[in-house]
Tab-separated table of C-alpha atoms in Angstrom:
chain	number	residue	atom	x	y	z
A	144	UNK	CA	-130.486	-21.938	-48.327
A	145	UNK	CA	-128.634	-19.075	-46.627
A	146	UNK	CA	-128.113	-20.960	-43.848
A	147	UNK	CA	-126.127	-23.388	-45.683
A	148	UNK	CA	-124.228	-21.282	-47.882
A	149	UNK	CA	-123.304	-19.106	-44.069
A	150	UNK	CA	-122.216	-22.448	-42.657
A	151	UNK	CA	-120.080	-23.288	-45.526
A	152	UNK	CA	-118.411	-20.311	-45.860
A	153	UNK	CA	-117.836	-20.377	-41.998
A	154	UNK	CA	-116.013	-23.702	-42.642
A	155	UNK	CA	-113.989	-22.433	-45.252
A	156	UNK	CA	-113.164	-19.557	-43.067
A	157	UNK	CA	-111.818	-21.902	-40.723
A	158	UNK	CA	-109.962	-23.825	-42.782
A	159	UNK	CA	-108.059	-21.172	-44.677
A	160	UNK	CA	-107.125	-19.522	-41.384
A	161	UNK	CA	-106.624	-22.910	-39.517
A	162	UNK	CA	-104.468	-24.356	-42.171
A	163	UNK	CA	-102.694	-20.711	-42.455
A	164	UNK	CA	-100.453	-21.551	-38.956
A	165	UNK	CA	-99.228	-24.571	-41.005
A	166	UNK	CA	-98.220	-22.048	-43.738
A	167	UNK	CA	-96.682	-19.874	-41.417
A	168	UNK	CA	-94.431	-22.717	-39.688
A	169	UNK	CA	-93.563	-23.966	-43.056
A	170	UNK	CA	-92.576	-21.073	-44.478
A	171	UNK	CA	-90.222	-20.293	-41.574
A	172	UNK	CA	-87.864	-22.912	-42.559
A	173	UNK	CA	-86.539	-20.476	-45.457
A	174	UNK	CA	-87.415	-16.838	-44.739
A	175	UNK	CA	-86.709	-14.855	-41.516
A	176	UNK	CA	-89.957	-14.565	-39.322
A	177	UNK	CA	-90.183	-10.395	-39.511
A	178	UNK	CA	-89.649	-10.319	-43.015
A	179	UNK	CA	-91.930	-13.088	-44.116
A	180	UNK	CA	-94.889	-11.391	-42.170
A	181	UNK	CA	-94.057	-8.152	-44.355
A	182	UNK	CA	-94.165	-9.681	-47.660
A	183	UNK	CA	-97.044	-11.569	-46.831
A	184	UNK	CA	-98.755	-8.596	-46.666
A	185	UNK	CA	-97.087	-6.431	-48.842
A	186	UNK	CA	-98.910	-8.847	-51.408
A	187	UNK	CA	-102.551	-8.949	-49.528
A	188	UNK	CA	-102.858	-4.813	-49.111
A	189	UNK	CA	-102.363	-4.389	-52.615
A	190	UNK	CA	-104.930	-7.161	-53.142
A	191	UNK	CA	-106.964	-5.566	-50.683
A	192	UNK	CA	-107.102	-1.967	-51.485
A	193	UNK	CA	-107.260	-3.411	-55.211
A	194	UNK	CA	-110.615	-4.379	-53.807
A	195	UNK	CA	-111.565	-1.537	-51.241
A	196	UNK	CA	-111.267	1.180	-54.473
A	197	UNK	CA	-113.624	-1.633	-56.784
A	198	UNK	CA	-116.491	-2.235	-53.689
A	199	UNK	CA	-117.111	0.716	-51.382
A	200	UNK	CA	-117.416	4.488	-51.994
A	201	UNK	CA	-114.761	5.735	-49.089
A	202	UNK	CA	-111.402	3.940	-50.556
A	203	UNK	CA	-109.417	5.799	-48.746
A	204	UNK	CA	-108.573	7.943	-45.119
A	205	UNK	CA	-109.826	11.455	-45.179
A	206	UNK	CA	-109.627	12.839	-41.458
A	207	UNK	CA	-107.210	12.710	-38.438
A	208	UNK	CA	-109.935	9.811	-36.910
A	209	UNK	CA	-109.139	7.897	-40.098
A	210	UNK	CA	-105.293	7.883	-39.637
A	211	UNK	CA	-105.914	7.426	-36.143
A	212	UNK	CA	-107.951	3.918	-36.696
A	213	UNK	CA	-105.774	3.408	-39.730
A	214	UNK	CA	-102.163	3.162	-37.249
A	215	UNK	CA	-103.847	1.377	-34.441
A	216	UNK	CA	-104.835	-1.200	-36.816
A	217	UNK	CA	-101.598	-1.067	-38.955
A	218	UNK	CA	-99.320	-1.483	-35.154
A	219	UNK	CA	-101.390	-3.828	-33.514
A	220	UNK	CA	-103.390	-5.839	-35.460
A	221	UNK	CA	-101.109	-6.263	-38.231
A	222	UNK	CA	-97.405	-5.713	-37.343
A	223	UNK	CA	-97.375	-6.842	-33.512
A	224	UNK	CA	-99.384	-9.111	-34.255
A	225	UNK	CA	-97.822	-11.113	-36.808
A	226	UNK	CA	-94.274	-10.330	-35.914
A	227	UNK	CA	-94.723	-12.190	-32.034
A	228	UNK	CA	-96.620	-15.053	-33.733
A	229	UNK	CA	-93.934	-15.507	-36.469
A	230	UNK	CA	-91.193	-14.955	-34.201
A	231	UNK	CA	-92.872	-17.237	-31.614
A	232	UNK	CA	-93.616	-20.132	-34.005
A	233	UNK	CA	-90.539	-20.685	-34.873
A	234	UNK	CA	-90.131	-22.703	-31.699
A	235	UNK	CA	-93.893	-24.208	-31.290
A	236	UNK	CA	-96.033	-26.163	-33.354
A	237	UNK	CA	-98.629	-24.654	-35.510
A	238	UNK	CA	-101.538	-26.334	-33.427
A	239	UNK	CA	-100.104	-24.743	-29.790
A	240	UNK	CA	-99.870	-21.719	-32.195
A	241	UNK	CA	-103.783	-21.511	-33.056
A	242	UNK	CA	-104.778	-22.141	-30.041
A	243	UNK	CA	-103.140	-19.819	-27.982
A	244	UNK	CA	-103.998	-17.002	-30.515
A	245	UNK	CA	-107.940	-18.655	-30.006
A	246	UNK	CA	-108.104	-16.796	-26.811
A	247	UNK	CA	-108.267	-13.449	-28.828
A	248	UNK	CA	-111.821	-12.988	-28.279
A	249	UNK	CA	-111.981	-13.264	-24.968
A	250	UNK	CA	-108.759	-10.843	-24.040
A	251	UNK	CA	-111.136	-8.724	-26.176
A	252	UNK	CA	-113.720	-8.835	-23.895
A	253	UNK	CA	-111.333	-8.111	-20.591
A	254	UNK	CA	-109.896	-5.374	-22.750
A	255	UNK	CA	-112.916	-3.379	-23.628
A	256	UNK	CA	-114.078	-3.974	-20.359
A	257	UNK	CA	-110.750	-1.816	-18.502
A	258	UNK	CA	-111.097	0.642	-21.320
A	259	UNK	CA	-114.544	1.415	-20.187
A	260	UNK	CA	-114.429	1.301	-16.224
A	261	UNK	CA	-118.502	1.929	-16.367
A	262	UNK	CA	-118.989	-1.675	-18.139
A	263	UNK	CA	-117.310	-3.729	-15.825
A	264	UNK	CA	-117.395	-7.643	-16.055
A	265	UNK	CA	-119.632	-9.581	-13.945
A	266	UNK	CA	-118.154	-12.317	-11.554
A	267	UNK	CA	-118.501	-15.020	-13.971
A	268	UNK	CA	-117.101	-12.673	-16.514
A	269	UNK	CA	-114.177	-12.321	-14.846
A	270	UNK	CA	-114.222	-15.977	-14.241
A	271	UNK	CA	-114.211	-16.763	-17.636
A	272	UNK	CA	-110.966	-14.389	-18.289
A	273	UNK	CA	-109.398	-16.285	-16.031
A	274	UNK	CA	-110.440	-19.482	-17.100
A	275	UNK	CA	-108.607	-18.446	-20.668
A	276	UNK	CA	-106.116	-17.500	-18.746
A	277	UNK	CA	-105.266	-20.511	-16.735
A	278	UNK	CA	-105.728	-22.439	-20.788
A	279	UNK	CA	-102.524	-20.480	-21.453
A	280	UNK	CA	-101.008	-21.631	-18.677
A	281	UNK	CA	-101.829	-25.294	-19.194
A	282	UNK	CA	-100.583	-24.891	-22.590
A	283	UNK	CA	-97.211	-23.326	-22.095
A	284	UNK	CA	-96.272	-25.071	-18.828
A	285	UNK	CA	-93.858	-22.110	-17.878
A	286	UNK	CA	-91.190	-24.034	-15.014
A	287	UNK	CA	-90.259	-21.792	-12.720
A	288	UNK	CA	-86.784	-22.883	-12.840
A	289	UNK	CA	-85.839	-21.984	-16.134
A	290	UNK	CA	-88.656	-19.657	-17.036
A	291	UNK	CA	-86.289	-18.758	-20.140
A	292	UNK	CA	-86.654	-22.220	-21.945
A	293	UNK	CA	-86.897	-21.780	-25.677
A	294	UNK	CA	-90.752	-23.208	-25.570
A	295	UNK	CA	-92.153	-21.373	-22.975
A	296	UNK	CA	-90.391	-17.732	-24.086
A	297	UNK	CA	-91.813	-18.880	-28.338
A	298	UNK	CA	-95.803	-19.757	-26.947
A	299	UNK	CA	-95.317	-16.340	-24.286
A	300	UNK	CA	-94.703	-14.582	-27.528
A	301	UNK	CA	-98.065	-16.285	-29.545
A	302	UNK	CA	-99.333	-14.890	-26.202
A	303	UNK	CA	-98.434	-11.072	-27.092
A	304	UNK	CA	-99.512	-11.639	-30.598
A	305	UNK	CA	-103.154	-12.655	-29.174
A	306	UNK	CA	-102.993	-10.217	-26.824
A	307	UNK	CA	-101.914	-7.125	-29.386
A	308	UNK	CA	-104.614	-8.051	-31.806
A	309	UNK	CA	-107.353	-8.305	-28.834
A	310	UNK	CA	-106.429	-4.713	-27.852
A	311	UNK	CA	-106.267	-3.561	-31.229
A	312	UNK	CA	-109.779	-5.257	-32.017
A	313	UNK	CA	-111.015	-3.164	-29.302
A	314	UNK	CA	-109.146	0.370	-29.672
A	315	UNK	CA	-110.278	0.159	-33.688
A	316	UNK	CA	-113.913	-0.237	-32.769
A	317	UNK	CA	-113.579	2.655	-30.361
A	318	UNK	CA	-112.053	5.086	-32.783
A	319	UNK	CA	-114.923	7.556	-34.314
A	320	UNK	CA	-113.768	6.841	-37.730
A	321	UNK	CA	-116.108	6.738	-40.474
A	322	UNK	CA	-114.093	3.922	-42.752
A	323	UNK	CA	-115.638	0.987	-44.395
A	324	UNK	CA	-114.028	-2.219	-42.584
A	325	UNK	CA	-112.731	-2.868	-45.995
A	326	UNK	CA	-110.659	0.076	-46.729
A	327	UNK	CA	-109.706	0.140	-42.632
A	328	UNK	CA	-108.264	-3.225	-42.936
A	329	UNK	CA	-106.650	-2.704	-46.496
A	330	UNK	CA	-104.526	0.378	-45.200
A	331	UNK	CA	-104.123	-1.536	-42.244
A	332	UNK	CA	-102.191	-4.179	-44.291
A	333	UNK	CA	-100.025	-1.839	-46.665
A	334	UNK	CA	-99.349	0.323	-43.125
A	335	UNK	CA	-98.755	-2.870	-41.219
A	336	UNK	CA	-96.319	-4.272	-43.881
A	337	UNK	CA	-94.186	-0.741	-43.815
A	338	UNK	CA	-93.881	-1.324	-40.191
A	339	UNK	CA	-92.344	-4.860	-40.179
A	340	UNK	CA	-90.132	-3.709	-43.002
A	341	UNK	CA	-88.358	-1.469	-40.761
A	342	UNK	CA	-88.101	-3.743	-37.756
A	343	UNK	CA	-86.861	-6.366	-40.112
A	344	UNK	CA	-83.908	-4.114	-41.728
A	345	UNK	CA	-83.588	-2.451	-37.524
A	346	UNK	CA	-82.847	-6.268	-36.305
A	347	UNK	CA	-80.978	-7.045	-39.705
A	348	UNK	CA	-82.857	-10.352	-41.093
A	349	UNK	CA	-80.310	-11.669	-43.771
A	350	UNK	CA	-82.177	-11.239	-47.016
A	351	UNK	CA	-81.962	-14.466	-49.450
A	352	UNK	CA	-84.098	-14.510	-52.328
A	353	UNK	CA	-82.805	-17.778	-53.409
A	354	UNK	CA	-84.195	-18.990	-50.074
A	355	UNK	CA	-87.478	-17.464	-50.711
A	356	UNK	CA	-87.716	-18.724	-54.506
A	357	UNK	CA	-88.196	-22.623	-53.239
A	358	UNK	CA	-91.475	-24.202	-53.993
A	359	UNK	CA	-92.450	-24.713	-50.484
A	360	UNK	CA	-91.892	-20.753	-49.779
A	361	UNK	CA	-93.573	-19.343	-52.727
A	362	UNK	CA	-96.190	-21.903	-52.236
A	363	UNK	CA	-96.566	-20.577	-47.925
A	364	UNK	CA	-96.244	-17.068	-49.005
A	365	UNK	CA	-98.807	-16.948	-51.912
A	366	UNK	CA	-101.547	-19.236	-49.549
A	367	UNK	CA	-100.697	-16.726	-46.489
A	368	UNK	CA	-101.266	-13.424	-48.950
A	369	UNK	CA	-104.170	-14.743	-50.984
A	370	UNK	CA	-105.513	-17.588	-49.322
A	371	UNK	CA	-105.473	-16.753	-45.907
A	372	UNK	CA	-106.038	-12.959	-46.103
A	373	UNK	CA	-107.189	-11.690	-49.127
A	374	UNK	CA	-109.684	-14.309	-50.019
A	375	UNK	CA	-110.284	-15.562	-45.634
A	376	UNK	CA	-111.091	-10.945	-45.291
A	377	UNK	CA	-113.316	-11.313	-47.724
A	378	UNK	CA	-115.207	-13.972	-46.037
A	379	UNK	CA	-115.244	-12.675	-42.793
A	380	UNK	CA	-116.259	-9.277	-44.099
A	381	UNK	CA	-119.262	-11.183	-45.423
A	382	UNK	CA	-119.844	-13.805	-42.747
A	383	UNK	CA	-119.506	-10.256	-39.811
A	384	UNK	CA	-122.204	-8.535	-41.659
A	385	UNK	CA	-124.432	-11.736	-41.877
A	386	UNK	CA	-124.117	-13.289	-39.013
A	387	UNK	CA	-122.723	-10.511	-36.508
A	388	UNK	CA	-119.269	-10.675	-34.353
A	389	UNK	CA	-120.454	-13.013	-31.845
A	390	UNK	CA	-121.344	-15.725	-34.199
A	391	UNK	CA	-118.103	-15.091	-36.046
A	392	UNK	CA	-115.700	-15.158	-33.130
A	393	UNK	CA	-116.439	-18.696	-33.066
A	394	UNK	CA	-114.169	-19.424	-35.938
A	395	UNK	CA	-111.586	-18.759	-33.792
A	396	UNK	CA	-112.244	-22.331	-31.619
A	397	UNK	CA	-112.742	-24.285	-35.043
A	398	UNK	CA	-109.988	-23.160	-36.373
A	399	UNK	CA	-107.382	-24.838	-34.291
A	400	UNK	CA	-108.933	-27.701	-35.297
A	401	UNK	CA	-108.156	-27.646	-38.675
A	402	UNK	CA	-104.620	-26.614	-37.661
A	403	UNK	CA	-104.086	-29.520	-35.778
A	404	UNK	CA	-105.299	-32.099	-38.606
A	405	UNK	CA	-103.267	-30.570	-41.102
A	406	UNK	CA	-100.420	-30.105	-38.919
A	407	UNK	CA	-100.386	-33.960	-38.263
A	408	UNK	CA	-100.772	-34.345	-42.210
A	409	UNK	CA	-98.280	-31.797	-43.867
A	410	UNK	CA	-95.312	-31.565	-41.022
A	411	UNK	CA	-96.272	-34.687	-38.705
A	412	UNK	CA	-96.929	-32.523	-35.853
A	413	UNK	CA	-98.949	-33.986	-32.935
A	414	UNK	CA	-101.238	-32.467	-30.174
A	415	UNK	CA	-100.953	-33.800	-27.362
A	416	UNK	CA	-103.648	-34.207	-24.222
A	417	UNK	CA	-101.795	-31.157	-22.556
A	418	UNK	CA	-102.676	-28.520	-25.344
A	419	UNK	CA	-106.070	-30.026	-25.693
A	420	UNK	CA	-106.825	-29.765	-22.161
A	421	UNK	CA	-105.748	-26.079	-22.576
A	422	UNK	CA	-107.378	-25.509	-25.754
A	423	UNK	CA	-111.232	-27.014	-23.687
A	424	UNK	CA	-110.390	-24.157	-20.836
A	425	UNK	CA	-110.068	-21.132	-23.080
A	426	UNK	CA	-113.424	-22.254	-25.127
A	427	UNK	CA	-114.967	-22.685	-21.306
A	428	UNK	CA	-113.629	-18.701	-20.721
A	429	UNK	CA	-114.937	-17.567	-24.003
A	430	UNK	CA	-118.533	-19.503	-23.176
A	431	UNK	CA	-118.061	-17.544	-19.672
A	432	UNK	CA	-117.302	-14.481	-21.167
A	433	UNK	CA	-120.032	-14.365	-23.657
A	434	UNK	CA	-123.217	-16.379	-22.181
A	435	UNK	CA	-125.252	-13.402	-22.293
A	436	UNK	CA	-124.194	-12.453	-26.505
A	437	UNK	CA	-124.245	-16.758	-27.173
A	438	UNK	CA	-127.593	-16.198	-25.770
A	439	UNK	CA	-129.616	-13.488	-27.315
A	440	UNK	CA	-128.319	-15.011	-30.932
A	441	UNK	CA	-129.900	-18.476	-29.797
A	442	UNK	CA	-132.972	-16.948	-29.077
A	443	UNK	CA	-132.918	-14.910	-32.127
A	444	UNK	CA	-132.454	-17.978	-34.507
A	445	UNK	CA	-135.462	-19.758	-32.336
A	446	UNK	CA	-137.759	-17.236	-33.013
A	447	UNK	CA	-136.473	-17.271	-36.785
A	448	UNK	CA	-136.959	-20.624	-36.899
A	449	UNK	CA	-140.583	-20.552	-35.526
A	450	UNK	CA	-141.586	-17.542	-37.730
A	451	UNK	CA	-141.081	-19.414	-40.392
């Protein structure tokens, strides 16, 4: 029975943060990219520490480590993040979007792997990075002759925004903080939010709140702040403890999926066999990357399985 309900949630997982891109790109047509990220989450970390201070006994930061993980996750994660992807999708489909930012895990791996000279990658390891690598370059088709084209400069920026959360990802695990992921990713938010606040009023986004007060912006704002990360954190928080981060990661290849179908449904965006031939060489990197982890969890369910 656990199996099924883990498999269900994983699917909704996907689907809120799939469908989320869609969100994103529609909600661009009425509220500046920097300042849409920031109320997005000015709405999800007061949802979230609403529900850090309700579930877990440390709430809040207490030591210099905790401020530490607190900024790295508030700059990278959160702010970079979300203000290259927004900035970047203005000019790319949702679909190119996801899947770009589905090479995450595996810039993860190549990141944690030059933090810690001692772990290096194996051959195919390295292989596999660049694998991903040569995805991203399938996908965004830079042309050396005009390597400034609107297209190529908005997916290099969904670039940065996978590459600043894959650092982030790694610096936050390597911080010797003693914060619940809940209340790390809640101050993350409201920290993360302050941030694009002030590069939004430093870069002077007009700010309309008629524009923001049409149905189709109140309806991509409240999906991004609820849906997407109040409700899709809560998921993952439960999904990482039950089924670990390897298992997890994988959301990351099905949702682009989702993206793409309701893309083609909602704003009649298509994929075409460029971007899919991409999107098959960053899942072979991330296969590369993590044989040995994709491994040990298929043994582990076999011998489950015949235990029981």
């Amino acid at each position: 029975m656990s199996r099924y309900r883990n498999l269900a949630l994983f699917l909704l997982l996907a689907t809120l943060w799939g469908s989320a891109f869609v969100a994103i790109s529609a909600g661009l047509s009425h509220v500046p990219p920097i300042l849409f990220a920031a109320l997005r989450y000015d709405i999800a970390s007061v949802l979230m520490l609403g529900y850090a201070a309700s579930t877990v006994d440390i709430w809040r930061p207490r030591d210099r480590a905790d401020w530490t993980q607190i900024a790295v996750g508030a700059l990278l994660l959160i702010a970079s993040y979300h203000a290259f992807l927004f900035v970047g999708q203005q000019n790319t489909t949702a679909a190119a979007a996801a899947i770009l930012v589905s090479l995450s895990p595996v810039l993860s791996t190549g990141f944690a792997r030059l933090l810690v000279p001692d772990d290096a990658l194996s051959a195919v390891g390295v292989a596999g990075v660049a694998v991903g690598l040569v995805g991203v370059g399938v996908i965004v088709r830079p042309d050396p002759s005009n390597l400034l084209a609107i297209d190529v400069v908005a997916k290099g920026l969904v670039f940065c925004a996978a590459a600043a959360f894959a650092l982030g990802s790694v610096l936050t695990r390597r911080i010797d903080a003693s914060l619940p992921i809940e209340t790390m990713e809640a101050w993350s938010m409201l920290g993360g939010a302050i941030a694009l606040h002030l590069v939004s009023l430093a870069i002077g986004e007009p700010v309309e709140p008629a524009a923001w007060a049409r149905p189709e912006a109140i309806g991509a704002l409240a999906y991004l702040s609820v849906g997407a990360s109040a409700v899709g954190f809560l998921i993952y928080f439960d999904l990482l403890e039950r089924l670990g981060p390897v298992e997890i990661n994988m959301v990351s290849y099905v949702a682009p999926v989702v993206t793409a179908v309701v893309g083609w449904l909602y704003l009649g965006e298509v994929v075409d066999a460029t971007a899919l031939a991409g999107f098959g060489l960053i899942a072979v990197g991330f296969l590369l990357v993590k044989r040995r982890a994709i491994r040990r969890e298929i043994d582990g369910v076999r011998s489950t399985g015949s235990s029981e």
